[in-house]
Coordinates of N, CA, C and O in Angstrom, one line a residue:
X1363 N -33.8 14.6 -0.5 CA -33.9 13.1 -0.6 C -32.9 12.5 0.5 O -31.8 12.9 0.6
X1364 N -33.4 11.6 1.2 CA -32.7 10.9 2.3 C -32.1 9.6 1.8 O -32.8 8.6 1.7
X1365 N -30.8 9.7 1.5 CA -30.1 8.5 1.0 C -28.9 8.2 1.9 O -28.1 9.1 2.2
X1366 N -28.8 7.0 2.4 CA -27.7 6.5 3.3 C -26.8 5.6 2.5 O -27.2 4.7 1.8
X1367 N -25.5 5.9 2.6 CA -24.5 5.0 2.0 C -23.8 4.3 3.1 O -23.2 4.9 4.0
X1368 N -23.9 3.0 3.1 CA -23.2 2.1 4.2 C -22.0 1.5 3.5 O -22.1 0.8 2.5
X1369 N -20.8 1.8 4.1 CA -19.5 1.3 3.5 C -19.1 0.1 4.4 O -18.8 0.3 5.5
X1370 N -19.1 -1.0 3.8 CA -18.7 -2.3 4.4 C -17.2 -2.4 4.4 O -16.5 -2.4 3.4
X1371 N -16.6 -2.4 5.6 CA -15.1 -2.5 5.8 C -14.7 -3.6 6.7 O -15.5 -4.0 7.5
X1372 N -13.5 -4.0 6.6 CA -13.0 -5.1 7.4 C -11.6 -4.8 7.9 O -11.3 -4.9 9.1
X1373 N -10.7 -4.3 7.0 CA -9.3 -4.0 7.4 C -9.0 -2.6 6.9 O -8.4 -2.4 5.9
X1374 N -9.4 -1.7 7.8 CA -9.3 -0.2 7.4 C -7.9 0.3 7.2 O -7.6 1.3 6.7
X1375 N -6.9 -0.5 7.7 CA -5.5 -0.1 7.5 C -4.9 -0.6 6.2 O -3.8 -0.2 5.8
X1376 N -5.6 -1.4 5.4 CA -5.2 -1.9 4.2 C -5.3 -0.8 3.1 O -6.1 0.1 3.2
X1377 N -4.4 -0.9 2.1 CA -4.4 0.1 1.1 C -5.7 0.2 0.3 O -6.2 1.3 0.0
X1378 N -6.2 -1.0 0.0 CA -7.4 -1.0 -0.8 C -8.6 -0.3 -0.1 O -9.4 0.4 -0.6
X1379 N -8.7 -0.6 1.2 CA -9.8 0.1 2.0 C -9.5 1.5 2.2 O -10.5 2.3 2.2
X1380 N -8.3 1.9 2.4 CA -8.0 3.4 2.5 C -8.4 4.1 1.3 O -8.9 5.2 1.3
X1381 N -8.1 3.5 0.1 CA -8.5 4.1 -1.2 C -10.0 4.2 -1.3 O -10.5 5.2 -1.8
X1382 N -10.7 3.2 -0.9 CA -12.1 3.2 -0.9 C -12.7 4.2 0.0 O -13.6 5.0 -0.4
X1383 N -12.2 4.3 1.2 CA -12.7 5.4 2.2 C -12.4 6.8 1.6 O -13.3 7.6 1.7
X1384 N -11.2 7.0 1.0 CA -10.9 8.3 0.4 C -11.9 8.6 -0.7 O -12.2 9.8 -0.9
X1385 N -12.3 7.6 -1.5 CA -13.2 7.8 -2.6 C -14.6 8.1 -2.1 O -15.3 9.0 -2.7
X1386 N -15.1 7.3 -1.1 CA -16.5 7.4 -0.8 C -16.9 8.4 0.4 O -18.0 8.9 0.3
X1387 N -16.0 8.5 1.3 CA -16.4 9.4 2.5 C -16.7 10.8 2.1 O -17.6 11.4 2.8
X1388 N -16.1 11.4 1.1 CA -16.5 12.8 0.7 C -18.0 12.9 0.2 O -18.5 14.0 0.1
X1389 N -18.6 11.8 0.0 CA -20.0 11.8 -0.5 C -20.9 12.5 0.6 O -22.0 13.0 0.3
X1390 N -20.5 12.5 1.9 CA -21.2 13.1 2.9 C -21.3 14.6 2.7 O -22.3 15.3 3.1
X1391 N -20.4 15.2 1.9 CA -20.4 16.6 1.6 C -21.3 16.9 0.4 O -21.4 18.0 0.0
X1392 N -21.9 15.8 -0.2 CA -22.8 16.0 -1.4 C -24.2 15.4 -1.1 O -24.9 15.0 -2.0
X1393 N -24.5 15.4 0.2 CA -25.9 15.1 0.5 C -26.2 13.7 0.8 O -27.4 13.3 1.1
X1394 N -25.2 12.8 0.8 CA -25.5 11.4 1.2 C -25.0 11.2 2.6 O -24.0 11.7 3.0
X1395 N -25.7 10.4 3.4 CA -25.4 10.1 4.7 C -24.4 8.9 4.7 O -24.8 7.8 4.5
X1396 N -23.1 9.2 4.9 CA -22.1 8.2 4.8 C -21.9 7.5 6.2 O -21.6 8.2 7.2
X1397 N -22.0 6.2 6.3 CA -21.8 5.4 7.5 C -20.9 4.3 7.2 O -21.0 3.6 6.2
X1398 N -19.9 4.1 8.1 CA -19.0 2.9 8.0 C -19.5 1.8 8.9 O -19.9 2.0 10.0
X1399 N -19.5 0.6 8.3 CA -19.7 -0.7 9.1 C -18.4 -1.4 9.0 O -18.0 -2.0 8.0
X1400 N -17.7 -1.5 10.2 CA -16.5 -2.2 10.2 C -16.8 -3.6 10.8 O -17.2 -3.7 12.0
X1401 N -16.6 -4.6 10.0 CA -16.9 -6.0 10.4 C -15.7 -6.8 10.7 O -14.6 -6.5 10.1
X1402 N -15.8 -7.8 11.5 CA -14.8 -8.8 11.7 C -14.8 -9.7 10.5 O -15.8 -10.0 10.0
X1403 N -13.6 -10.1 10.1 CA -13.5 -11.1 9.0 C -14.2 -12.4 9.5 O -14.0 -12.9 10.6
X1404 N -15.1 -12.9 8.6 CA -15.8 -14.1 9.0 C -14.8 -15.3 9.1 O -14.0 -15.5 8.3
X1405 N -15.0 -16.1 10.1 CA -14.4 -17.4 10.3 C -15.4 -18.3 10.9 O -16.2 -17.9 11.7
X1406 N -15.3 -19.5 10.6 CA -16.3 -20.5 11.1 C -16.7 -21.4 10.0 O -16.2 -21.5 8.9
X1407 N -17.8 -22.2 10.3 CA -18.2 -23.2 9.4 C -19.7 -23.1 9.1 O -20.3 -24.0 8.5
X1408 N -20.4 -22.0 9.5 CA -21.8 -21.8 9.3 C -22.1 -21.9 7.8 O -23.1 -22.3 7.3
X1409 N -21.2 -21.3 7.0 CA -21.4 -21.3 5.5 C -21.5 -22.7 4.9 O -22.1 -22.9 3.9
X1410 N -21.0 -23.7 5.6 CA -21.1 -25.1 5.1 C -22.5 -25.7 5.2 O -22.8 -26.6 4.4
X1411 N -23.3 -25.2 6.1 CA -24.6 -25.7 6.3 C -25.7 -24.9 5.7 O -26.9 -25.3 5.8
X1412 N -25.4 -23.8 5.0 CA -26.4 -23.0 4.3 C -26.3 -23.3 2.8 O -25.3 -23.0 2.2
X1413 N -27.4 -23.7 2.3 CA -27.5 -24.0 0.9 C -27.6 -22.7 0.1 O -28.4 -21.9 0.4
X1414 N -26.8 -22.5 -1.0 CA -26.9 -21.3 -1.8 C -28.2 -21.4 -2.6 O -28.7 -22.5 -2.9
X1415 N -28.6 -20.2 -3.0 CA -29.9 -20.1 -3.8 C -29.5 -20.2 -5.3 O -30.4 -20.3 -6.1
X1416 N -28.2 -20.2 -5.7 CA -27.8 -20.4 -7.0 C -26.5 -21.2 -7.1 O -25.8 -21.2 -6.1
X1417 N -26.2 -21.7 -8.2 CA -25.0 -22.5 -8.4 C -23.8 -21.5 -8.5 O -23.9 -20.5 -9.3
X1418 N -22.7 -21.7 -7.8 CA -21.6 -20.8 -8.0 C -20.6 -21.1 -6.8 O -20.7 -22.0 -6.1
X1419 N -19.6 -20.2 -6.7 CA -18.6 -20.3 -5.8 C -19.1 -19.7 -4.4 O -19.4 -18.5 -4.3
X1420 N -19.2 -20.6 -3.4 CA -19.7 -20.1 -2.1 C -18.7 -20.5 -1.0 O -18.8 -21.5 -0.3
X1421 N -17.7 -19.6 -0.9 CA -16.7 -19.8 0.1 C -17.0 -19.1 1.4 O -18.0 -18.4 1.5
X1422 N -16.2 -19.3 2.4 CA -16.3 -18.6 3.7 C -16.4 -17.0 3.4 O -17.1 -16.3 4.0
X1423 N -15.6 -16.6 2.5 CA -15.5 -15.1 2.2 C -16.9 -14.6 1.6 O -17.3 -13.5 1.9
X1424 N -17.5 -15.4 0.8 CA -18.8 -15.1 0.2 C -19.8 -15.0 1.3 O -20.7 -14.1 1.4
X1425 N -19.8 -16.0 2.2 CA -20.7 -16.0 3.3 C -20.5 -14.8 4.2 O -21.5 -14.2 4.7
X1426 N -19.3 -14.5 4.5 CA -19.0 -13.3 5.3 C -19.5 -12.0 4.7 O -20.0 -11.1 5.4
X1427 N -19.3 -11.9 3.4 CA -19.9 -10.7 2.7 C -21.4 -10.7 2.8 O -22.0 -9.6 3.0
X1428 N -22.0 -11.8 2.6 CA -23.5 -11.9 2.7 C -23.9 -11.4 4.1 O -24.8 -10.6 4.3
X1429 N -23.2 -11.9 5.2 CA -23.5 -11.5 6.5 C -23.4 -10.0 6.7 O -24.2 -9.4 7.4
X1430 N -22.3 -9.4 6.1 CA -22.1 -8.0 6.3 C -23.2 -7.2 5.6 O -23.7 -6.2 6.1
X1431 N -23.6 -7.6 4.4 CA -24.7 -6.9 3.7 C -26.0 -7.0 4.5 O -26.7 -6.0 4.7
X1432 N -26.3 -8.2 5.0 CA -27.5 -8.4 5.8 C -27.5 -7.5 7.1 O -28.5 -6.9 7.4
X1433 N -26.4 -7.5 7.8 CA -26.3 -6.7 9.0 C -26.5 -5.2 8.6 O -27.2 -4.5 9.3
X1434 N -25.9 -4.7 7.5 CA -26.1 -3.3 7.1 C -27.5 -3.0 6.8 O -28.0 -2.0 7.3
X1435 N -28.2 -3.9 6.2 CA -29.6 -3.6 5.8 C -30.4 -3.6 7.1 O -31.3 -2.7 7.4
X1436 N -30.2 -4.6 8.0 CA -31.0 -4.8 9.2 C -30.8 -3.6 10.2 O -31.7 -3.1 10.8
X1437 N -29.5 -3.1 10.2 CA -29.2 -2.0 11.2 C -29.4 -0.6 10.6 O -29.6 0.3 11.4
X1438 N -29.3 -0.4 9.3 CA -29.3 0.9 8.8 C -30.6 1.3 8.0 O -30.8 2.5 7.8
X1439 N -31.3 0.4 7.4 CA -32.5 0.7 6.6 C -33.7 0.9 7.5 O -34.0 0.1 8.3
X1440 N -34.3 2.0 7.3 CA -35.6 2.3 8.0 C -36.5 3.2 7.1 O -36.1 3.6 6.0
X1441 N -37.7 3.4 7.6 CA -38.7 4.1 6.8 C -38.4 5.5 6.5 O -39.1 6.1 5.6
X1442 N -37.4 6.1 7.2 CA -37.1 7.5 6.9 C -36.3 7.7 5.6 O -36.1 8.8 5.1
X1443 N -35.7 6.5 5.1 CA -34.8 6.6 4.0 C -35.6 6.5 2.6 O -36.6 5.8 2.5
X1444 N -35.1 7.2 1.7 CA -35.6 7.1 0.3 C -34.8 6.0 -0.4 O -35.3 5.3 -1.3
X1445 N -33.6 5.7 0.0 CA -32.7 4.7 -0.6 C -31.6 4.4 0.3 O -31.2 5.2 1.1
X1446 N -31.0 3.2 0.2 CA -29.8 2.8 0.9 C -28.8 2.3 -0.2 O -29.2 1.6 -1.1
X1447 N -27.6 2.8 -0.1 CA -26.5 2.3 -0.9 C -25.6 1.5 -0.1 O -25.3 1.9 1.0
X1448 N -25.2 0.3 -0.6 CA -24.2 -0.5 0.2 C -23.0 -0.7 -0.7 O -23.2 -1.2 -1.8
X1449 N -21.9 -0.3 -0.2 CA -20.6 -0.4 -1.0 C -19.6 -1.3 -0.2 O -19.5 -1.2 1.0
X1450 N -19.0 -2.1 -1.0 CA -18.0 -3.0 -0.4 C -16.7 -2.3 -0.2 O -16.5 -1.1 -0.6
X1451 N -15.7 -2.9 0.5 CA -14.5 -2.3 1.0 C -13.5 -1.9 -0.1 O -12.6 -1.1 0.2
X1452 N -13.7 -2.3 -1.3 CA -12.8 -2.0 -2.4 C -13.5 -1.1 -3.4 O -12.9 -0.8 -4.5
X1453 N -14.6 -0.5 -3.1 CA -15.4 0.4 -4.1 C -14.6 1.7 -4.2 O -14.4 2.4 -3.2
X1454 N -14.3 2.0 -5.4 CA -13.7 3.3 -5.7 C -14.5 3.9 -6.9 O -14.7 3.2 -7.9
X1455 N -14.9 5.1 -6.8 CA -15.8 5.8 -7.8 C -15.0 6.1 -9.0 O -13.8 6.5 -9.0
X1456 N -15.6 5.9 -10.2 CA -15.0 6.3 -11.5 C -15.5 7.6 -12.0 O -15.2 8.0 -13.1
X1457 N -16.4 8.3 -11.2 CA -16.9 9.6 -11.5 C -16.7 10.5 -10.3 O -16.4 10.0 -9.2
X1458 N -16.9 11.8 -10.5 CA -16.8 12.7 -9.4 C -17.8 12.4 -8.3 O -18.9 11.8 -8.5
X1459 N -17.5 12.8 -7.0 CA -18.4 12.6 -5.9 C -19.7 13.3 -6.2 O -20.8 12.8 -5.9
X1460 N -19.6 14.5 -6.8 CA -20.8 15.3 -7.1 C -21.7 14.5 -8.1 O -22.9 14.4 -7.9
X1461 N -21.1 14.0 -9.1 CA -21.8 13.3 -10.2 C -22.4 12.0 -9.6 O -23.6 11.6 -9.9
X1462 N -21.7 11.3 -8.8 CA -22.2 10.0 -8.2 C -23.4 10.3 -7.3 O -24.4 9.6 -7.3
X1463 N -23.3 11.4 -6.5 CA -24.5 11.8 -5.6 C -25.7 12.1 -6.5 O -26.8 11.7 -6.1
X1464 N -25.5 12.8 -7.6 CA -26.6 13.1 -8.5 C -27.2 11.8 -9.1 O -28.4 11.6 -9.2
X1465 N -26.3 10.9 -9.5 CA -26.8 9.6 -10.0 C -27.6 8.8 -9.0 O -28.6 8.2 -9.3
X1466 N -27.1 8.8 -7.7 CA -27.8 8.1 -6.6 C -29.2 8.7 -6.4 O -30.2 8.0 -6.3
X1467 N -29.3 10.0 -6.4 CA -30.6 10.7 -6.3 C -31.5 10.4 -7.4 O -32.7 10.1 -7.3
X1468 N -31.0 10.4 -8.6 CA -31.8 10.1 -9.8 C -32.2 8.6 -9.8 O -33.4 8.3 -10.1
X1469 N -31.4 7.7 -9.4 CA -31.7 6.3 -9.4 C -32.8 6.1 -8.3 O -33.8 5.3 -8.6
X1470 N -32.7 6.7 -7.2 CA -33.7 6.6 -6.1 C -35.1 7.1 -6.6 O -36.1 6.5 -6.4
X1471 N -35.1 8.2 -7.4 CA -36.3 8.8 -7.9 C -36.9 7.8 -8.9 O -38.2 7.6 -8.9
X1472 N -36.2 7.3 -9.8 CA -36.7 6.4 -10.8 C -37.2 5.1 -10.1 O -38.3 4.6 -10.5
X1473 N -36.5 4.6 -9.1 CA -37.0 3.4 -8.4 C -38.4 3.7 -7.8 O -39.3 2.9 -7.9
X1474 N -38.5 4.8 -7.2 CA -39.7 5.2 -6.5 C -40.9 5.3 -7.5 O -42.0 4.8 -7.3
X1475 N -40.6 6.0 -8.6 CA -41.6 6.3 -9.6 C -42.1 5.0 -10.4 O -43.2 4.9 -10.9
X1476 N -41.2 4.0 -10.5 CA -41.5 2.8 -11.3 C -41.5 1.5 -10.5 O -41.4 0.5 -11.1
X1477 N -41.6 1.7 -9.2 CA -41.6 0.5 -8.3 C -40.5 -0.5 -8.5 O -40.7 -1.7 -8.6
X1478 N -39.3 0.1 -8.7 CA -38.1 -0.7 -8.8 C -37.4 -0.8 -7.5 O -37.2 0.2 -6.8
X1479 N -37.0 -2.0 -7.1 CA -36.4 -2.2 -5.8 C -34.9 -2.3 -5.7 O -34.3 -2.3 -4.6
X1480 N -34.2 -2.3 -6.9 CA -32.8 -2.6 -6.9 C -32.1 -2.0 -8.1 O -32.7 -2.2 -9.2
X1481 N -31.0 -1.3 -7.9 CA -30.2 -0.8 -9.0 C -28.7 -1.1 -8.7 O -28.3 -0.9 -7.5
X1482 N -28.0 -1.5 -9.7 CA -26.6 -1.7 -9.5 C -25.8 -0.7 -10.2 O -26.1 -0.4 -11.4
X1483 N -24.8 0.0 -9.5 CA -24.0 1.0 -10.2 C -22.7 0.4 -10.6 O -21.9 1.1 -11.3
X1484 N -22.4 -0.8 -10.2 CA -21.0 -1.4 -10.5 C -21.0 -2.3 -11.7 O -22.1 -2.6 -12.3
X1485 N -19.8 -2.6 -12.1 CA -19.7 -3.6 -13.2 C -20.1 -4.9 -12.7 O -19.9 -5.2 -11.5
X1486 N -20.8 -5.7 -13.5 CA -21.2 -7.0 -13.1 C -20.0 -8.0 -12.8 O -20.2 -9.0 -12.2
X1487 N -18.9 -7.6 -13.3 CA -17.7 -8.4 -13.2 C -16.5 -7.6 -12.7 O -16.2 -6.5 -13.3
X1488 N -15.8 -8.0 -11.7 CA -14.6 -7.4 -11.2 C -13.5 -8.5 -11.0 O -13.8 -9.5 -10.3
X1489 N -12.4 -8.3 -11.6 CA -11.3 -9.3 -11.5 C -11.8 -10.7 -11.9 O -11.4 -11.7 -11.3
X1490 N -12.7 -10.7 -12.9 CA -13.2 -12.0 -13.4 C -14.2 -12.6 -12.5 O -14.7 -13.7 -12.8
X1491 N -14.7 -11.9 -11.5 CA -15.7 -12.5 -10.5 C -17.0 -11.7 -10.6 O -16.9 -10.5 -10.6
X1492 N -18.1 -12.4 -10.7 CA -19.4 -11.7 -10.7 C -19.6 -11.0 -9.4 O -19.4 -11.6 -8.3
X1493 N -20.0 -9.7 -9.4 CA -20.3 -9.0 -8.2 C -21.6 -8.2 -8.3 O -22.0 -8.0 -9.4
X1494 N -22.1 -7.7 -7.2 CA -23.4 -7.0 -7.2 C -23.4 -5.8 -6.3 O -24.0 -5.9 -5.2
X1495 N -22.8 -4.6 -6.6 CA -23.0 -3.5 -5.7 C -24.4 -3.0 -6.0 O -25.0 -3.3 -7.0
X1496 N -25.1 -2.4 -5.0 CA -26.5 -2.1 -5.1 C -27.0 -0.9 -4.5 O -26.4 -0.3 -3.6
X1497 N -28.2 -0.4 -4.9 CA -29.0 0.6 -4.2 C -30.4 0.0 -4.2 O -30.9 -0.6 -5.1
X1498 N -31.0 0.1 -3.1 CA -32.4 -0.4 -2.9 C -33.2 0.7 -2.4 O -32.8 1.5 -1.6
X1499 N -34.4 0.8 -2.8 CA -35.4 1.8 -2.4 C -36.7 1.2 -2.0 O -37.0 0.0 -2.3
X1500 N -37.5 2.0 -1.4 CA -38.9 1.5 -1.1 C -39.9 2.6 -1.2 O -39.5 3.7 -1.4

């Protein structure tokens, strides 16, 4: 099964990103194609002119994260993939790398068999903030 994990990063020298890289990069040894996307921190005012599709907190940081997810999908998703995982810069696994790789393959299989396009592996809330880590298949 061809699954790509795109790791969204911004400040790779920060402790939280180092911990995340240490947690996720070994997944390449368990059959997942691990790719880093190092993005510049968003600055600007484009987020002010884009209307959100839901009511909530829409700061420059949220818009920057959206842009990073979009770039990862546009640049990394193709027809050769069974699934793509997109992980943010602070993602740290709470299970072993082997178990997570198994779960990713199982989720991709279930998605394909039942025409499901999205699965979240993360908690819906982190530090009191709603978040959405994801896997998408086609």
